[in-house]
mmCIF file of C-alpha atoms in Angstrom:
data_model
loop_
_atom_site.group_PDB
_atom_site.id
_atom_site.type_symbol
_atom_site.label_atom_id
_atom_site.label_comp_id
_atom_site.label_asym_id
_atom_site.label_seq_id
_atom_site.Cartn_x
_atom_site.Cartn_y
_atom_site.Cartn_z
ATOM 1 C CA MET G 413 0.000 0.000 0.000
ATOM 2 C CA ASP G 414 1.335 3.405 -1.027
ATOM 3 C CA ILE G 415 0.868 6.260 1.458
ATOM 4 C CA TYR G 416 2.460 9.353 -0.056
ATOM 5 C CA ASP G 417 5.247 7.332 -1.699
ATOM 6 C CA GLU G 418 5.892 5.238 1.410
ATOM 7 C CA ILE G 419 5.261 1.601 0.557
ATOM 8 C CA LEU G 420 3.787 -0.542 3.326
ATOM 9 C CA SER G 421 3.426 -4.309 3.261
ATOM 10 C CA SER G 422 0.305 -4.349 5.459
ATOM 11 C CA ARG G 423 -3.021 -3.126 4.088
ATOM 12 C CA LEU G 424 -4.602 -2.884 7.527
ATOM 13 C CA MET G 425 -4.614 0.239 9.709
ATOM 14 C CA LEU G 426 -5.671 0.056 13.339
ATOM 15 C CA GLY G 427 -7.194 2.540 15.749
ATOM 16 C CA THR G 428 -5.848 2.719 19.306
ATOM 17 C CA ALA G 429 -8.888 3.852 21.307
ATOM 18 C CA ARG G 430 -11.125 1.932 23.736
ATOM 19 C CA TYR G 431 -8.984 -1.166 24.278
ATOM 20 C CA PRO G 432 -9.381 -2.925 27.645
ATOM 21 C CA SER G 433 -5.725 -2.312 28.495
ATOM 22 C CA PRO G 434 -2.442 -1.138 26.935
ATOM 23 C CA GLU G 435 -1.195 -4.730 26.914
ATOM 24 C CA ILE G 436 -4.179 -5.937 24.910
ATOM 25 C CA LEU G 437 -3.655 -3.042 22.497
ATOM 26 C CA ARG G 438 -0.024 -4.086 22.087
ATOM 27 C CA GLN G 439 -0.979 -7.695 21.415
ATOM 28 C CA ALA G 440 -3.706 -6.646 18.984
ATOM 29 C CA ILE G 441 -1.316 -4.462 16.984
ATOM 30 C CA ILE G 442 1.122 -7.344 16.679
ATOM 31 C CA ALA G 443 -1.611 -9.855 15.774
ATOM 32 C CA SER G 444 -3.044 -7.526 13.113
ATOM 33 C CA GLY G 445 0.271 -7.014 11.360
ATOM 34 C CA ALA G 446 -0.671 -3.330 10.984
ATOM 35 C CA GLU G 447 2.136 -0.881 10.259
ATOM 36 C CA ILE G 448 0.050 2.243 10.933
ATOM 37 C CA VAL G 449 -2.050 3.102 13.980
ATOM 38 C CA THR G 450 -4.262 6.156 14.325
ATOM 39 C CA VAL G 451 -4.121 8.395 17.373
ATOM 40 C CA SER G 452 -6.452 11.236 18.304
ATOM 41 C CA LEU G 453 -4.695 14.360 19.522
ATOM 42 C CA ARG G 454 -7.748 15.147 21.664
ATOM 43 C CA ARG G 455 -7.619 11.813 23.462
ATOM 44 C CA GLU G 456 -3.853 11.999 23.888
ATOM 45 C CA SER G 457 -4.042 15.519 25.282
ATOM 46 C CA ALA G 458 -6.904 14.562 27.609
ATOM 47 C CA GLY G 459 -4.699 11.997 29.285
ATOM 48 C CA GLU G 460 -6.669 8.921 28.297
ATOM 49 C CA ARG G 461 -3.314 7.314 27.514
ATOM 50 C CA ALA G 462 -0.832 6.590 30.226
ATOM 51 C CA GLY G 463 1.513 9.164 28.667
ATOM 52 C CA GLN G 464 5.007 7.757 28.368
ATOM 53 C CA LYS G 465 3.745 4.172 28.639
ATOM 54 C CA PHE G 466 1.691 4.640 25.486
ATOM 55 C CA TRP G 467 4.696 5.902 23.541
ATOM 56 C CA ASP G 468 6.844 3.089 24.881
ATOM 57 C CA LEU G 469 4.217 0.695 23.549
ATOM 58 C CA ILE G 470 4.209 2.346 20.112
ATOM 59 C CA ARG G 471 7.998 2.232 19.900
ATOM 60 C CA GLU G 472 8.020 -1.411 20.981
ATOM 61 C CA THR G 473 5.641 -2.450 18.230
ATOM 62 C CA GLY G 474 7.493 -0.390 15.613
ATOM 63 C CA VAL G 475 4.347 1.006 13.974
ATOM 64 C CA LYS G 476 3.923 4.443 12.419
ATOM 65 C CA VAL G 477 1.528 6.961 13.955
ATOM 66 C CA LEU G 478 -1.228 8.576 11.905
ATOM 67 C CA PRO G 479 -2.700 11.443 13.942
ATOM 68 C CA ASN G 480 -6.309 12.375 13.226
ATOM 69 C CA THR G 481 -8.624 15.321 13.748
ATOM 70 C CA ALA G 482 -11.462 13.254 15.234
ATOM 71 C CA GLY G 483 -14.201 15.321 16.809
ATOM 72 C CA CYS G 484 -13.555 18.474 14.778
ATOM 73 C CA HIS G 485 -16.678 20.145 13.386
ATOM 74 C CA SER G 486 -15.208 23.144 11.570
ATOM 75 C CA VAL G 487 -12.402 23.941 9.164
ATOM 76 C CA ARG G 488 -10.631 26.156 11.672
ATOM 77 C CA GLU G 489 -10.834 23.496 14.386
ATOM 78 C CA ALA G 490 -9.526 20.760 12.076
ATOM 79 C CA VAL G 491 -6.651 22.857 10.740
ATOM 80 C CA THR G 492 -5.610 23.976 14.225
ATOM 81 C CA THR G 493 -5.725 20.382 15.493
ATOM 82 C CA ALA G 494 -3.607 19.216 12.548
ATOM 83 C CA GLU G 495 -1.021 21.894 13.266
ATOM 84 C CA MET G 496 -0.887 20.845 16.922
ATOM 85 C CA ALA G 497 -0.590 17.189 15.873
ATOM 86 C CA LEU G 498 2.459 18.033 13.774
ATOM 87 C CA GLU G 499 4.173 19.445 16.848
ATOM 88 C CA VAL G 500 3.181 16.529 19.074
ATOM 89 C CA PHE G 501 3.721 13.588 16.724
ATOM 90 C CA GLY G 502 6.325 14.971 14.322
ATOM 91 C CA THR G 503 4.681 13.722 11.127
ATOM 92 C CA LYS G 504 3.200 15.498 8.111
ATOM 93 C CA TRP G 505 0.610 12.749 7.787
ATOM 94 C CA ILE G 506 -2.840 13.721 9.004
ATOM 95 C CA LYS G 507 -6.089 11.779 8.845
ATOM 96 C CA LEU G 508 -8.406 14.703 8.252
ATOM 97 C CA GLU G 509 -11.916 14.580 9.684
ATOM 98 C CA VAL G 510 -14.390 17.470 9.553
ATOM 99 C CA ILE G 511 -17.670 16.188 10.960
ATOM 100 C CA GLY G 512 -20.865 17.706 9.592
ATOM 101 C CA ASP G 513 -23.600 15.724 11.325
ATOM 102 C CA ALA G 514 -23.557 14.810 15.014
ATOM 103 C CA ASP G 515 -25.880 11.806 14.668
ATOM 104 C CA THR G 516 -24.303 9.974 11.726
ATOM 105 C CA LEU G 517 -20.823 11.536 12.045
ATOM 106 C CA GLN G 518 -20.991 12.093 8.301
ATOM 107 C CA PRO G 519 -18.169 14.292 7.001
ATOM 108 C CA ASP G 520 -18.808 17.923 6.082
ATOM 109 C CA LEU G 521 -17.599 17.586 2.507
ATOM 110 C CA PHE G 522 -17.484 21.336 1.869
ATOM 111 C CA GLY G 523 -15.396 21.955 4.970
ATOM 112 C CA LEU G 524 -13.260 18.897 4.246
ATOM 113 C CA VAL G 525 -12.245 20.203 0.831
ATOM 114 C CA GLU G 526 -11.389 23.621 2.241
ATOM 115 C CA ALA G 527 -9.345 22.168 5.112
ATOM 116 C CA THR G 528 -7.552 19.824 2.702
ATOM 117 C CA ARG G 529 -6.542 22.741 0.504
ATOM 118 C CA ILE G 530 -5.224 24.759 3.448
ATOM 119 C CA LEU G 531 -3.244 21.862 4.915
ATOM 120 C CA SER G 532 -1.902 20.648 1.571
ATOM 121 C CA GLU G 533 -0.592 24.135 0.820
ATOM 122 C CA ASP G 534 1.140 24.040 4.209
ATOM 123 C CA GLY G 535 2.901 20.794 3.335
ATOM 124 C CA PHE G 536 0.669 18.298 5.129
ATOM 125 C CA GLN G 537 0.004 14.917 3.557
ATOM 126 C CA VAL G 538 -3.737 14.539 3.929
ATOM 127 C CA LEU G 539 -5.653 11.283 4.252
ATOM 128 C CA ALA G 540 -9.239 12.493 3.966
ATOM 129 C CA TYR G 541 -12.140 10.797 5.758
ATOM 130 C CA THR G 542 -14.923 11.265 3.229
ATOM 131 C CA THR G 543 -17.993 9.612 1.720
ATOM 132 C CA GLU G 544 -18.266 7.800 -1.604
ATOM 133 C CA ASP G 545 -19.387 11.061 -3.295
ATOM 134 C CA LEU G 546 -17.433 11.342 -6.557
ATOM 135 C CA VAL G 547 -17.803 15.105 -6.935
ATOM 136 C CA ALA G 548 -16.337 15.659 -3.469
ATOM 137 C CA ALA G 549 -13.587 13.153 -4.277
ATOM 138 C CA ASP G 550 -12.646 15.115 -7.405
ATOM 139 C CA ARG G 551 -12.459 18.324 -5.358
ATOM 140 C CA LEU G 552 -10.321 16.668 -2.685
ATOM 141 C CA VAL G 553 -7.847 15.435 -5.285
ATOM 142 C CA GLU G 554 -7.730 18.909 -6.853
ATOM 143 C CA ALA G 555 -7.026 20.302 -3.368
ATOM 144 C CA GLY G 556 -3.949 18.087 -3.050
ATOM 145 C CA CYS G 557 -5.219 14.920 -1.344
ATOM 146 C CA ARG G 558 -3.615 11.680 -2.525
ATOM 147 C CA VAL G 559 -5.301 9.243 -0.119
ATOM 148 C CA LEU G 560 -9.095 9.092 0.085
ATOM 149 C CA MET G 561 -10.746 7.234 2.960
ATOM 150 C CA PRO G 562 -14.462 6.776 2.151
ATOM 151 C CA TRP G 563 -16.715 5.385 4.863
ATOM 152 C CA GLY G 564 -18.270 1.957 4.540
ATOM 153 C CA SER G 565 -21.074 3.072 6.852
ATOM 154 C CA PRO G 566 -21.322 5.432 9.867
ATOM 155 C CA ILE G 567 -18.481 5.328 12.397
ATOM 156 C CA GLY G 568 -18.954 2.566 14.956
ATOM 157 C CA SER G 569 -22.116 1.196 13.312
ATOM 158 C CA ALA G 570 -20.574 -2.166 12.289
ATOM 159 C CA ARG G 571 -22.962 -2.234 9.310
ATOM 160 C CA GLY G 572 -20.305 -2.969 6.717
ATOM 161 C CA LEU G 573 -20.406 -1.536 3.183
ATOM 162 C CA ASN G 574 -23.733 0.283 2.787
ATOM 163 C CA ASN G 575 -23.089 1.480 -0.762
ATOM 164 C CA VAL G 576 -21.088 -1.085 -2.685
ATOM 165 C CA TYR G 577 -22.030 0.543 -5.988
ATOM 166 C CA GLY G 578 -20.671 3.905 -4.835
ATOM 167 C CA LEU G 579 -17.432 2.389 -3.548
ATOM 168 C CA ARG G 580 -16.961 0.449 -6.777
ATOM 169 C CA ALA G 581 -17.564 3.620 -8.786
ATOM 170 C CA MET G 582 -14.942 5.472 -6.753
ATOM 171 C CA ARG G 583 -12.401 2.737 -7.377
ATOM 172 C CA ALA G 584 -13.117 2.936 -11.102
ATOM 173 C CA ARG G 585 -12.858 6.743 -11.117
ATOM 174 C CA PHE G 586 -9.477 6.767 -9.364
ATOM 175 C CA PRO G 587 -7.595 3.644 -10.478
ATOM 176 C CA GLU G 588 -4.172 5.017 -9.470
ATOM 177 C CA LEU G 589 -5.149 6.738 -6.213
ATOM 178 C CA THR G 590 -4.734 5.097 -2.808
ATOM 179 C CA LEU G 591 -8.216 4.321 -1.444
ATOM 180 C CA VAL G 592 -8.848 3.025 2.078
ATOM 181 C CA VAL G 593 -12.276 2.064 3.433
ATOM 182 C CA ASP G 594 -12.690 3.711 6.810
ATOM 183 C CA ALA G 595 -15.577 3.421 9.306
ATOM 184 C CA GLY G 596 -18.458 1.004 9.697
ATOM 185 C CA ILE G 597 -16.574 -2.266 9.265
ATOM 186 C CA GLY G 598 -17.745 -4.707 11.920
ATOM 187 C CA VAL G 599 -16.575 -8.203 10.979
ATOM 188 C CA PRO G 600 -13.760 -9.657 8.864
ATOM 189 C CA SER G 601 -16.059 -10.426 5.934
ATOM 190 C CA HIS G 602 -16.732 -6.684 5.576
ATOM 191 C CA ALA G 603 -13.002 -6.052 5.264
ATOM 192 C CA ALA G 604 -12.599 -8.861 2.739
ATOM 193 C CA GLN G 605 -15.435 -7.395 0.660
ATOM 194 C CA ALA G 606 -13.723 -4.001 0.595
ATOM 195 C CA MET G 607 -10.494 -5.590 -0.566
ATOM 196 C CA GLU G 608 -12.313 -7.628 -3.226
ATOM 197 C CA LEU G 609 -13.559 -4.311 -4.668
ATOM 198 C CA GLY G 610 -9.929 -3.376 -5.261
ATOM 199 C CA TYR G 611 -9.418 -1.035 -2.330
ATOM 200 C CA ASP G 612 -5.875 -0.585 -1.131
ATOM 201 C CA GLY G 613 -6.601 -1.005 2.558
ATOM 202 C CA VAL G 614 -9.030 -0.732 5.452
ATOM 203 C CA LEU G 615 -8.969 1.129 8.757
ATOM 204 C CA LEU G 616 -10.468 -0.565 11.816
ATOM 205 C CA SER G 617 -11.044 0.608 15.343
ATOM 206 C CA SER G 618 -14.101 -0.439 17.356
ATOM 207 C CA ALA G 619 -14.462 -3.743 15.494
ATOM 208 C CA VAL G 620 -11.250 -4.930 17.132
ATOM 209 C CA ALA G 621 -11.106 -2.894 20.345
ATOM 210 C CA LEU G 622 -14.640 -3.775 21.466
ATOM 211 C CA ALA G 623 -14.587 -7.437 20.411
ATOM 212 C CA GLY G 624 -14.813 -10.094 23.106
ATOM 213 C CA ASP G 625 -11.248 -11.095 22.234
ATOM 214 C CA PRO G 626 -9.533 -8.134 20.550
ATOM 215 C CA VAL G 627 -6.327 -10.038 19.834
ATOM 216 C CA ALA G 628 -8.092 -12.909 18.087
ATOM 217 C CA MET G 629 -10.248 -10.448 16.150
ATOM 218 C CA ALA G 630 -7.176 -8.501 15.060
ATOM 219 C CA ARG G 631 -5.687 -11.679 13.607
ATOM 220 C CA ALA G 632 -8.995 -12.522 11.915
ATOM 221 C CA PHE G 633 -9.015 -9.132 10.216
ATOM 222 C CA LYS G 634 -5.391 -9.557 9.153
ATOM 223 C CA LEU G 635 -6.268 -12.801 7.387
ATOM 224 C CA SER G 636 -9.466 -11.404 5.836
ATOM 225 C CA VAL G 637 -7.644 -8.408 4.368
ATOM 226 C CA GLU G 638 -4.975 -10.676 2.905
ATOM 227 C CA ALA G 639 -7.605 -13.053 1.490
ATOM 228 C CA GLY G 640 -9.648 -10.223 -0.020
ATOM 229 C CA ARG G 641 -6.627 -8.739 -1.738
ATOM 230 C CA LEU G 642 -5.539 -12.102 -3.108
ATOM 231 C CA ALA G 643 -9.059 -12.658 -4.438
ATOM 232 C CA TYR G 644 -9.060 -9.270 -6.173
ATOM 233 C CA GLU G 645 -5.692 -9.896 -7.778
ATOM 234 C CA ALA G 646 -6.871 -13.336 -8.940
ATOM 235 C CA ALA G 647 -9.664 -11.715 -11.021
ATOM 236 C CA PRO G 648 -12.737 -13.377 -9.452
ATOM 237 C CA LEU G 649 -15.669 -14.744 -11.410
ATOM 238 C CA GLN G 650 -18.270 -12.047 -11.994
ATOM 239 C CA PRO G 651 -21.973 -12.575 -11.148
ATOM 240 C CA ARG G 652 -24.274 -13.834 -13.914
ATOM 241 C CA ASP G 653 -28.011 -13.600 -14.418
ATOM 242 C CA MET G 654 -28.295 -17.166 -15.718
ATOM 243 C CA ALA G 655 -26.931 -20.502 -14.607
ATOM 244 C CA GLU G 656 -23.860 -21.950 -16.278
ATOM 245 C CA PRO G 657 -22.926 -25.605 -15.707
ATOM 246 C CA SER G 658 -19.622 -26.198 -13.967
ATOM 247 C CA THR G 659 -19.417 -29.722 -15.422
ATOM 248 C CA PRO G 660 -18.980 -30.020 -19.233
ATOM 249 C CA VAL G 661 -21.948 -31.545 -21.049
ATOM 250 C CA LEU G 662 -19.911 -32.688 -24.066
ATOM 251 C CA GLY G 663 -19.037 -36.350 -24.002
ATOM 252 C CA ARG G 664 -21.696 -37.350 -21.509
ATOM 253 C CA ALA G 665 -23.397 -40.718 -21.964
ATOM 254 C CA VAL G 666 -26.471 -40.820 -24.204
ATOM 255 C CA PHE G 667 -29.059 -43.547 -23.589
ATOM 256 C CA ALA G 668 -31.250 -44.602 -26.487
#
């Protein structure tokens, strides 16, 4: 997976919030094989983490940090949070979220495009949390975004891919762009489906953190992402409207 010219072997990104303990988070990261974890500046600043212990854990696992602007509802708020994240985490990567609706947590696409333009001009490498809207996607790319992260369904809903047609259309529109399904994935089959559509990766959070066994679930998602990608690369059989026999009819016995 290509994130701003950095090639990663894993196609799975993992959130770091709401795990039962730092040790379970550590084990889950290792089991998932993820090379990128997302961290909210707001949660880090609020002291939800155990400070130095959290950073010791990140260094131990060797993963890269992708700070996000979770919880931001305006362009100014998102841009300011991104600038603070650069100082705290020391990376130009930013998972940009500008929330427009408090109930569905749907992105404010107008604000997202504006914030992307501002941050891109300032040298940030934006990974934009968006919808499957193609017009918004075009505007984000024009604003400098090279990684689009469309939702599968609302954050934390575990409903999977609500609009497969829209996600497939986005993949077709941007064949060379890095696309990562973010939000709404609840079980490994959802992740496999996203990969079968040709997406470059998936981002998971609650689906692993809130599972009965987060470590086992992390491994399950690792395998599902790998399987989905292999299936896509193998050019799977496309659906048909009519039946087609799998056993040849030529040469079968004929009884008079």
